[in-house]
């Protein structure tokens, strides 16, 4: 049985255009080492909004860190990390948990 390798890149249905210029630059750099699988959506919590996406480790990272599942990444426009940002991860997890097993980073 052959093992399917995960290569860096971006899924054809990933909606890069929905992200800001800075976020697209980050996504572009990440796609050189990770496979970007889903462009997620905007999450709104009280007066704050966050964008998230999912990425899957390439075979190299999977073997190096013993991870195989997709990872949730959240963009925050705030200058400093705020504890309320963790609530965005919880909201994403609620949305996705019924569909798949994920790691939150």
N, CA, C and O atoms as a GROMACS GRO file, in nm:
protein
  420
    1UNK      N    1   0.084  -0.117   0.000
    1UNK     CA    2   0.000   0.000   0.000
    1UNK      C    3   0.090   0.124   0.000
    1UNK      O    4   0.184   0.133   0.079
    2UNK      N    5   0.061   0.219  -0.088
    2UNK     CA    6   0.141   0.341  -0.094
    2UNK      C    7   0.081   0.449  -0.004
    2UNK      O    8  -0.041   0.460   0.011
    3UNK      N    9   0.170   0.527   0.055
    3UNK     CA   10   0.127   0.637   0.142
    3UNK      C   11   0.120   0.763   0.057
    3UNK      O   12   0.214   0.796  -0.015
    4UNK      N   13   0.010   0.832   0.066
    4UNK     CA   14  -0.009   0.954  -0.010
    4UNK      C   15   0.062   1.069   0.057
    4UNK      O   16   0.040   1.096   0.175
    5UNK      N   17   0.149   1.136  -0.016
    5UNK     CA   18   0.225   1.248   0.040
    5UNK      C   19   0.147   1.378   0.025
    5UNK      O   20   0.080   1.400  -0.075
    6UNK      N   21   0.159   1.462   0.127
    6UNK     CA   22   0.099   1.595   0.120
    6UNK      C   23   0.209   1.692   0.083
    6UNK      O   24   0.311   1.702   0.152
    7UNK      N   25   0.188   1.763  -0.025
    7UNK     CA   26   0.285   1.860  -0.074
    7UNK      C   27   0.239   2.002  -0.042
    7UNK      O   28   0.119   2.024  -0.023
    8UNK      N   29   0.330   2.097  -0.036
    8UNK     CA   30   0.290   2.236  -0.011
    8UNK      C   31   0.207   2.290  -0.127
    8UNK      O   32   0.217   2.243  -0.241
    9UNK      N   33   0.125   2.389  -0.096
    9UNK     CA   34   0.043   2.452  -0.200
    9UNK      C   35  -0.089   2.500  -0.144
    9UNK      O   36  -0.106   2.516  -0.023
   10UNK      N   37  -0.182   2.522  -0.234
   10UNK     CA   38  -0.314   2.574  -0.199
   10UNK      C   39  -0.421   2.496  -0.274
   10UNK      O   40  -0.408   2.472  -0.394
   11UNK      N   41  -0.525   2.456  -0.204
   11UNK     CA   42  -0.636   2.385  -0.267
   11UNK      C   43  -0.699   2.477  -0.372
   11UNK      O   44  -0.708   2.598  -0.350
   12UNK      N   45  -0.742   2.423  -0.485
   12UNK     CA   46  -0.802   2.506  -0.591
   12UNK      C   47  -0.924   2.586  -0.546
   12UNK      O   48  -0.951   2.692  -0.603
   13UNK      N   49  -0.998   2.539  -0.446
   13UNK     CA   50  -1.116   2.611  -0.398
   13UNK      C   51  -1.087   2.710  -0.286
   13UNK      O   52  -1.179   2.772  -0.233
   14UNK      N   53  -0.961   2.725  -0.249
   14UNK     CA   54  -0.923   2.818  -0.143
   14UNK      C   55  -0.945   2.960  -0.195
   14UNK      O   56  -0.891   2.996  -0.300
   15UNK      N   57  -1.023   3.041  -0.124
   15UNK     CA   58  -1.059   3.176  -0.167
   15UNK      C   59  -0.962   3.280  -0.112
   15UNK      O   60  -0.990   3.346  -0.012
   16UNK      N   61  -0.849   3.294  -0.176
   16UNK     CA   62  -0.746   3.387  -0.132
   16UNK      C   63  -0.795   3.532  -0.136
   16UNK      O   64  -0.756   3.613  -0.053
   17UNK      N   65  -0.880   3.564  -0.233
   17UNK     CA   66  -0.924   3.703  -0.252
   17UNK      C   67  -1.002   3.758  -0.134
   17UNK      O   68  -1.013   3.880  -0.120
   18UNK      N   69  -1.055   3.675  -0.049
   18UNK     CA   70  -1.135   3.726   0.065
   18UNK      C   71  -1.048   3.780   0.179
   18UNK      O   72  -1.100   3.837   0.274
   19UNK      N   73  -0.916   3.762   0.168
   19UNK     CA   74  -0.824   3.807   0.272
   19UNK      C   75  -0.761   3.941   0.234
   19UNK      O   76  -0.758   3.978   0.116
   20UNK      N   77  -0.711   4.012   0.334
   20UNK     CA   78  -0.644   4.141   0.310
   20UNK      C   79  -0.510   4.118   0.241
   20UNK      O   80  -0.464   4.004   0.231
   21UNK      N   81  -0.448   4.226   0.194
   21UNK     CA   82  -0.317   4.216   0.128
   21UNK      C   83  -0.213   4.154   0.220
   21UNK      O   84  -0.137   4.066   0.179
   22UNK      N   85  -0.208   4.199   0.345
   22UNK     CA   86  -0.111   4.144   0.442
   22UNK      C   87  -0.136   3.996   0.466
   22UNK      O   88  -0.043   3.916   0.472
   23UNK      N   89  -0.263   3.961   0.480
   23UNK     CA   90  -0.298   3.822   0.504
   23UNK      C   91  -0.263   3.735   0.383
   23UNK      O   92  -0.216   3.622   0.399
   24UNK      N   93  -0.285   3.787   0.261
   24UNK     CA   94  -0.249   3.712   0.140
   24UNK      C   95  -0.099   3.688   0.132
   24UNK      O   96  -0.055   3.583   0.086
   25UNK      N   97  -0.021   3.785   0.177
   25UNK     CA   98   0.125   3.766   0.180
   25UNK      C   99   0.161   3.653   0.275
   25UNK      O  100   0.244   3.568   0.242
   26UNK      N  101   0.100   3.650   0.392
   26UNK     CA  102   0.124   3.543   0.489
   26UNK      C  103   0.081   3.409   0.430
   26UNK      O  104   0.154   3.311   0.440
   27UNK      N  105  -0.036   3.406   0.368
   27UNK     CA  106  -0.085   3.282   0.308
   27UNK      C  107   0.008   3.233   0.198
   27UNK      O  108   0.034   3.113   0.187
   28UNK      N  109   0.058   3.325   0.119
   28UNK     CA  110   0.151   3.289   0.012
   28UNK      C  111   0.277   3.224   0.068
   28UNK      O  112   0.324   3.123   0.016
   29UNK      N  113   0.329   3.282   0.173
   29UNK     CA  114   0.450   3.226   0.235
   29UNK      C  115   0.422   3.092   0.300
   29UNK      O  116   0.503   2.999   0.290
   30UNK      N  117   0.309   3.080   0.367
   30UNK     CA  118   0.273   2.952   0.430
   30UNK      C  119   0.257   2.842   0.324
   30UNK      O  120   0.296   2.727   0.348
   31UNK      N  121   0.200   2.877   0.209
   31UNK     CA  122   0.175   2.776   0.106
   31UNK      C  123   0.304   2.720   0.046
   31UNK      O  124   0.300   2.622  -0.028
   32UNK      N  125   0.416   2.783   0.076
   32UNK     CA  126   0.544   2.728   0.032
   32UNK      C  127   0.588   2.609   0.116
   32UNK      O  128   0.671   2.529   0.073
   33UNK      N  129   0.531   2.596   0.237
   33UNK     CA  130   0.571   2.488   0.329
   33UNK      C  131   0.454   2.402   0.377
   33UNK      O  132   0.475   2.291   0.425
   34UNK      N  133   0.331   2.452   0.366
   34UNK     CA  134   0.211   2.384   0.414
   34UNK      C  135   0.111   2.374   0.299
   34UNK      O  136   0.125   2.442   0.197
   35UNK      N  137   0.008   2.289   0.316
   35UNK     CA  138  -0.098   2.281   0.217
   35UNK      C  139  -0.220   2.353   0.275
   35UNK      O  140  -0.277   2.307   0.374
   36UNK      N  141  -0.260   2.463   0.214
   36UNK     CA  142  -0.376   2.541   0.260
   36UNK      C  143  -0.501   2.476   0.203
   36UNK      O  144  -0.519   2.470   0.082
   37UNK      N  145  -0.587   2.426   0.291
   37UNK     CA  146  -0.699   2.343   0.247
   37UNK      C  147  -0.832   2.417   0.236
   37UNK      O  148  -0.907   2.396   0.139
   38UNK      N  149  -0.863   2.501   0.331
   38UNK     CA  150  -0.992   2.570   0.334
   38UNK      C  151  -0.973   2.714   0.375
   38UNK      O  152  -0.902   2.743   0.471
   39UNK      N  153  -1.038   2.804   0.303
   39UNK     CA  154  -1.026   2.947   0.335
   39UNK      C  155  -1.120   2.990   0.446
   39UNK      O  156  -1.125   3.109   0.480
   40UNK      N  157  -1.193   2.897   0.505
   40UNK     CA  158  -1.276   2.928   0.621
   40UNK      C  159  -1.377   3.038   0.592
   40UNK      O  160  -1.432   3.047   0.482
   41UNK      N  161  -1.400   3.122   0.693
   41UNK     CA  162  -1.493   3.233   0.679
   41UNK      C  163  -1.463   3.335   0.789
   41UNK      O  164  -1.371   3.317   0.868
   42UNK      N  165  -1.540   3.441   0.791
   42UNK     CA  166  -1.525   3.543   0.895
   42UNK      C  167  -1.606   3.502   1.017
   42UNK      O  168  -1.721   3.458   1.005
   43UNK      N  169  -1.547   3.515   1.133
   43UNK     CA  170  -1.613   3.487   1.261
   43UNK      C  171  -1.631   3.620   1.333
   43UNK      O  172  -1.536   3.697   1.345
   44UNK      N  173  -1.753   3.647   1.380
   44UNK     CA  174  -1.780   3.770   1.454
   44UNK      C  175  -1.814   3.736   1.598
   44UNK      O  176  -1.901   3.653   1.626
   45UNK      N  177  -1.743   3.802   1.690
   45UNK     CA  178  -1.768   3.787   1.832
   45UNK      C  179  -1.783   3.927   1.892
   45UNK      O  180  -1.688   4.005   1.894
   46UNK      N  181  -1.902   3.956   1.940
   46UNK     CA  182  -1.931   4.090   1.992
   46UNK      C  183  -1.895   4.194   1.886
   46UNK      O  184  -1.952   4.190   1.777
   47UNK      N  185  -1.804   4.284   1.913
   47UNK     CA  186  -1.767   4.388   1.816
   47UNK      C  187  -1.641   4.350   1.738
   47UNK      O  188  -1.592   4.430   1.659
   48UNK      N  189  -1.589   4.231   1.758
   48UNK     CA  190  -1.464   4.188   1.694
   48UNK      C  191  -1.492   4.089   1.583
   48UNK      O  192  -1.583   4.007   1.592
   49UNK      N  193  -1.412   4.097   1.477
   49UNK     CA  194  -1.424   3.998   1.370
   49UNK      C  195  -1.286   3.939   1.340
   49UNK      O  196  -1.184   4.006   1.351
   50UNK      N  197  -1.287   3.813   1.303
   50UNK     CA  198  -1.166   3.737   1.276
   50UNK      C  199  -1.187   3.654   1.150
   50UNK      O  200  -1.299   3.612   1.121
   51UNK      N  201  -1.081   3.632   1.077
   51UNK     CA  202  -1.084   3.541   0.964
   51UNK      C  203  -1.002   3.419   1.000
   51UNK      O  204  -0.900   3.429   1.067
   52UNK      N  205  -1.047   3.304   0.954
   52UNK     CA  206  -0.970   3.184   0.980
   52UNK      C  207  -0.953   3.104   0.852
   52UNK      O  208  -1.025   3.125   0.754
   53UNK      N  209  -0.857   3.014   0.853
   53UNK     CA  210  -0.836   2.920   0.744
   53UNK      C  211  -0.779   2.792   0.802
   53UNK      O  212  -0.736   2.789   0.917
   54UNK      N  213  -0.780   2.687   0.722
   54UNK     CA  214  -0.725   2.558   0.764
   54UNK      C  215  -0.604   2.525   0.678
   54UNK      O  216  -0.602   2.553   0.558
   55UNK      N  217  -0.505   2.465   0.740
   55UNK     CA  218  -0.389   2.418   0.665
   55UNK      C  219  -0.351   2.280   0.715
   55UNK      O  220  -0.373   2.245   0.831
   56UNK      N  221  -0.294   2.204   0.625
   56UNK     CA  222  -0.254   2.067   0.657
   56UNK      C  223  -0.102   2.058   0.649
   56UNK      O  224  -0.041   2.115   0.558
   57UNK      N  225  -0.041   1.988   0.744
   57UNK     CA  226   0.105   1.975   0.738
   57UNK      C  227   0.147   1.891   0.617
   57UNK      O  228   0.082   1.793   0.582
   58UNK      N  229   0.257   1.932   0.556
   58UNK     CA  230   0.314   1.850   0.450
   58UNK      C  231   0.373   1.726   0.514
   58UNK      O  232   0.382   1.715   0.636
   59UNK      N  233   0.413   1.634   0.431
   59UNK     CA  234   0.469   1.509   0.482
   59UNK      C  235   0.588   1.536   0.573
   59UNK      O  236   0.605   1.470   0.675
   60UNK      N  237   0.671   1.633   0.537
   60UNK     CA  238   0.789   1.667   0.618
   60UNK      C  239   0.748   1.709   0.759
   60UNK      O  240   0.800   1.656   0.857
   61UNK      N  241   0.655   1.805   0.770
   61UNK     CA  242   0.610   1.852   0.901
   61UNK      C  243   0.534   1.742   0.976
   61UNK      O  244   0.544   1.731   1.098
   62UNK      N  245   0.458   1.664   0.903
   62UNK     CA  246   0.383   1.556   0.965
   62UNK      C  247   0.476   1.456   1.033
   62UNK      O  248   0.451   1.412   1.145
   63UNK      N  249   0.582   1.421   0.964
   63UNK     CA  250   0.679   1.328   1.021
   63UNK      C  251   0.761   1.393   1.132
   63UNK      O  252   0.790   1.330   1.234
   64UNK      N  253   0.798   1.520   1.114
   64UNK     CA  254   0.882   1.591   1.211
   64UNK      C  255   0.809   1.612   1.345
   64UNK      O  256   0.869   1.596   1.451
   65UNK      N  257   0.680   1.648   1.339
   65UNK     CA  258   0.605   1.683   1.459
   65UNK      C  259   0.495   1.584   1.495
   65UNK      O  260   0.421   1.604   1.591
   66UNK      N  261   0.484   1.476   1.417
   66UNK     CA  262   0.385   1.373   1.441
   66UNK      C  263   0.242   1.430   1.443
   66UNK      O  264   0.163   1.401   1.533
   67UNK      N  265   0.213   1.512   1.344
   67UNK     CA  266   0.078   1.566   1.327
   67UNK      C  267   0.028   1.531   1.187
   67UNK      O  268   0.103   1.534   1.090
   68UNK      N  269  -0.099   1.498   1.180
   68UNK     CA  270  -0.157   1.462   1.051
   68UNK      C  271  -0.283   1.542   1.020
   68UNK      O  272  -0.323   1.553   0.904
   69UNK      N  273  -0.344   1.596   1.122
   69UNK     CA  274  -0.472   1.666   1.103
   69UNK      C  275  -0.451   1.809   1.059
   69UNK      O  276  -0.342   1.865   1.068
   70UNK      N  277  -0.559   1.867   1.011
   70UNK     CA  278  -0.557   2.006   0.970
   70UNK      C  279  -0.547   2.097   1.092
   70UNK      O  280  -0.589   2.060   1.202
   71UNK      N  281  -0.491   2.213   1.071
   71UNK     CA  282  -0.469   2.310   1.178
   71UNK      C  283  -0.550   2.436   1.148
   71UNK      O  284  -0.549   2.486   1.036
   72UNK      N  285  -0.620   2.486   1.248
   72UNK     CA  286  -0.695   2.611   1.236
   72UNK      C  287  -0.602   2.728   1.265
   72UNK      O  288  -0.532   2.728   1.366
   73UNK      N  289  -0.601   2.826   1.175
   73UNK     CA  290  -0.524   2.949   1.195
   73UNK      C  291  -0.621   3.066   1.191
   73UNK      O  292  -0.706   3.073   1.102
   74UNK      N  293  -0.608   3.157   1.286
   74UNK     CA  294  -0.698   3.272   1.296
   74UNK      C  295  -0.618   3.400   1.279
   74UNK      O  296  -0.515   3.419   1.345
   75UNK      N  297  -0.665   3.486   1.190
   75UNK     CA  298  -0.606   3.619   1.175
   75UNK      C  299  -0.677   3.716   1.268
   75UNK      O  300  -0.800   3.717   1.276
   76UNK      N  301  -0.599   3.798   1.337
   76UNK     CA  302  -0.653   3.902   1.423
   76UNK      C  303  -0.588   4.034   1.384
   76UNK      O  304  -0.466   4.041   1.368
   77UNK      N  305  -0.668   4.138   1.369
   77UNK     CA  306  -0.615   4.269   1.328
   77UNK      C  307  -0.568   4.355   1.445
   77UNK      O  308  -0.532   4.472   1.427
   78UNK      N  309  -0.567   4.299   1.563
   78UNK     CA  310  -0.528   4.376   1.680
   78UNK      C  311  -0.377   4.381   1.696
   78UNK      O  312  -0.308   4.283   1.667
   79UNK      N  313  -0.327   4.493   1.741
   79UNK     CA  314  -0.183   4.513   1.759
   79UNK      C  315  -0.123   4.413   1.858
   79UNK      O  316  -0.015   4.359   1.835
   80UNK      N  317  -0.194   4.390   1.967
   80UNK     CA  318  -0.148   4.297   2.070
   80UNK      C  319  -0.244   4.179   2.077
   80UNK      O  320  -0.361   4.189   2.042
   81UNK      N  321  -0.190   4.066   2.123
   81UNK     CA  322  -0.276   3.949   2.142
   81UNK      C  323  -0.369   3.977   2.258
   81UNK      O  324  -0.325   4.016   2.367
   82UNK      N  325  -0.496   3.956   2.236
   82UNK     CA  326  -0.596   3.976   2.340
   82UNK      C  327  -0.654   3.840   2.378
   82UNK      O  328  -0.676   3.756   2.290
   83UNK      N  329  -0.679   3.816   2.506
   83UNK     CA  330  -0.737   3.688   2.548
   83UNK      C  331  -0.868   3.655   2.476
   83UNK      O  332  -0.901   3.538   2.457
   84UNK      N  333  -0.942   3.757   2.436
   84UNK     CA  334  -1.069   3.730   2.367
   84UNK      C  335  -1.048   3.661   2.232
   84UNK      O  336  -1.140   3.602   2.177
   85UNK      N  337  -0.925   3.669   2.179
   85UNK     CA  338  -0.894   3.601   2.054
   85UNK      C  339  -0.912   3.450   2.069
   85UNK      O  340  -0.948   3.382   1.973
   86UNK      N  341  -0.886   3.399   2.187
   86UNK     CA  342  -0.906   3.256   2.211
   86UNK      C  343  -1.052   3.216   2.193
   86UNK      O  344  -1.082   3.101   2.158
   87UNK      N  345  -1.144   3.310   2.217
   87UNK     CA  346  -1.285   3.283   2.195
   87UNK      C  347  -1.313   3.256   2.047
   87UNK      O  348  -1.403   3.178   2.014
   88UNK      N  349  -1.236   3.320   1.958
   88UNK     CA  350  -1.253   3.296   1.815
   88UNK      C  351  -1.219   3.152   1.781
   88UNK      O  352  -1.286   3.089   1.699
   89UNK      N  353  -1.113   3.098   1.844
   89UNK     CA  354  -1.079   2.958   1.821
   89UNK      C  355  -1.192   2.866   1.867
   89UNK      O  356  -1.226   2.769   1.800
   90UNK      N  357  -1.250   2.899   1.982
   90UNK     CA  358  -1.362   2.818   2.032
   90UNK      C  359  -1.480   2.821   1.936
   90UNK      O  360  -1.545   2.719   1.913
   91UNK      N  361  -1.507   2.939   1.882
   91UNK     CA  362  -1.619   2.953   1.787
   91UNK      C  363  -1.592   2.872   1.660
   91UNK      O  364  -1.682   2.806   1.608
   92UNK      N  365  -1.470   2.878   1.610
   92UNK     CA  366  -1.434   2.800   1.491
   92UNK      C  367  -1.445   2.651   1.523
   92UNK      O  368  -1.497   2.573   1.443
   93UNK      N  369  -1.397   2.613   1.639
   93UNK     CA  370  -1.402   2.472   1.678
   93UNK      C  371  -1.546   2.423   1.685
   93UNK      O  372  -1.575   2.312   1.640
   94UNK      N  373  -1.636   2.503   1.740
   94UNK     CA  374  -1.777   2.465   1.745
   94UNK      C  375  -1.832   2.442   1.606
   94UNK      O  376  -1.905   2.347   1.580
   95UNK      N  377  -1.795   2.532   1.515
   95UNK     CA  378  -1.844   2.525   1.378
   95UNK      C  379  -1.791   2.401   1.306
   95UNK      O  380  -1.864   2.335   1.232
   96UNK      N  381  -1.664   2.369   1.328
   96UNK     CA  382  -1.600   2.261   1.254
   96UNK      C  383  -1.605   2.125   1.322
   96UNK      O  384  -1.598   2.022   1.254
   97UNK      N  385  -1.619   2.122   1.454
   97UNK     CA  386  -1.606   1.996   1.527
   97UNK      C  387  -1.705   1.890   1.482
   97UNK      O  388  -1.676   1.770   1.490
   98UNK      N  389  -1.819   1.931   1.436
   98UNK     CA  390  -1.916   1.833   1.392
   98UNK      C  391  -1.877   1.769   1.258
   98UNK      O  392  -1.937   1.670   1.217
   99UNK      N  393  -1.776   1.828   1.190
   99UNK     CA  394  -1.736   1.778   1.059
   99UNK      C  395  -1.603   1.705   1.059
   99UNK      O  396  -1.583   1.615   0.978
  100UNK      N  397  -1.510   1.743   1.148
  100UNK     CA  398  -1.376   1.686   1.140
  100UNK      C  399  -1.300   1.702   1.272
  100UNK      O  400  -1.338   1.781   1.358
  101UNK      N  401  -1.193   1.627   1.284
  101UNK     CA  402  -1.101   1.640   1.397
  101UNK      C  403  -0.993   1.739   1.356
  101UNK      O  404  -0.935   1.727   1.248
  102UNK      N  405  -0.966   1.838   1.443
  102UNK     CA  406  -0.871   1.943   1.410
  102UNK      C  407  -0.783   1.974   1.529
  102UNK      O  408  -0.817   1.943   1.643
  103UNK      N  409  -0.670   2.035   1.502
  103UNK     CA  410  -0.585   2.094   1.606
  103UNK      C  411  -0.608   2.243   1.603
  103UNK      O  412  -0.629   2.301   1.496
  104UNK      N  413  -0.605   2.306   1.717
  104UNK     CA  414  -0.617   2.452   1.724
  104UNK      C  415  -0.480   2.509   1.760
  104UNK      O  416  -0.420   2.469   1.860
  105UNK      N  417  -0.432   2.602   1.678
  105UNK     CA  418  -0.300   2.663   1.700
  105UNK      C  419  -0.316   2.814   1.698
  105UNK      O  420  -0.218   2.886   1.714
   0.00000   0.00000   0.00000
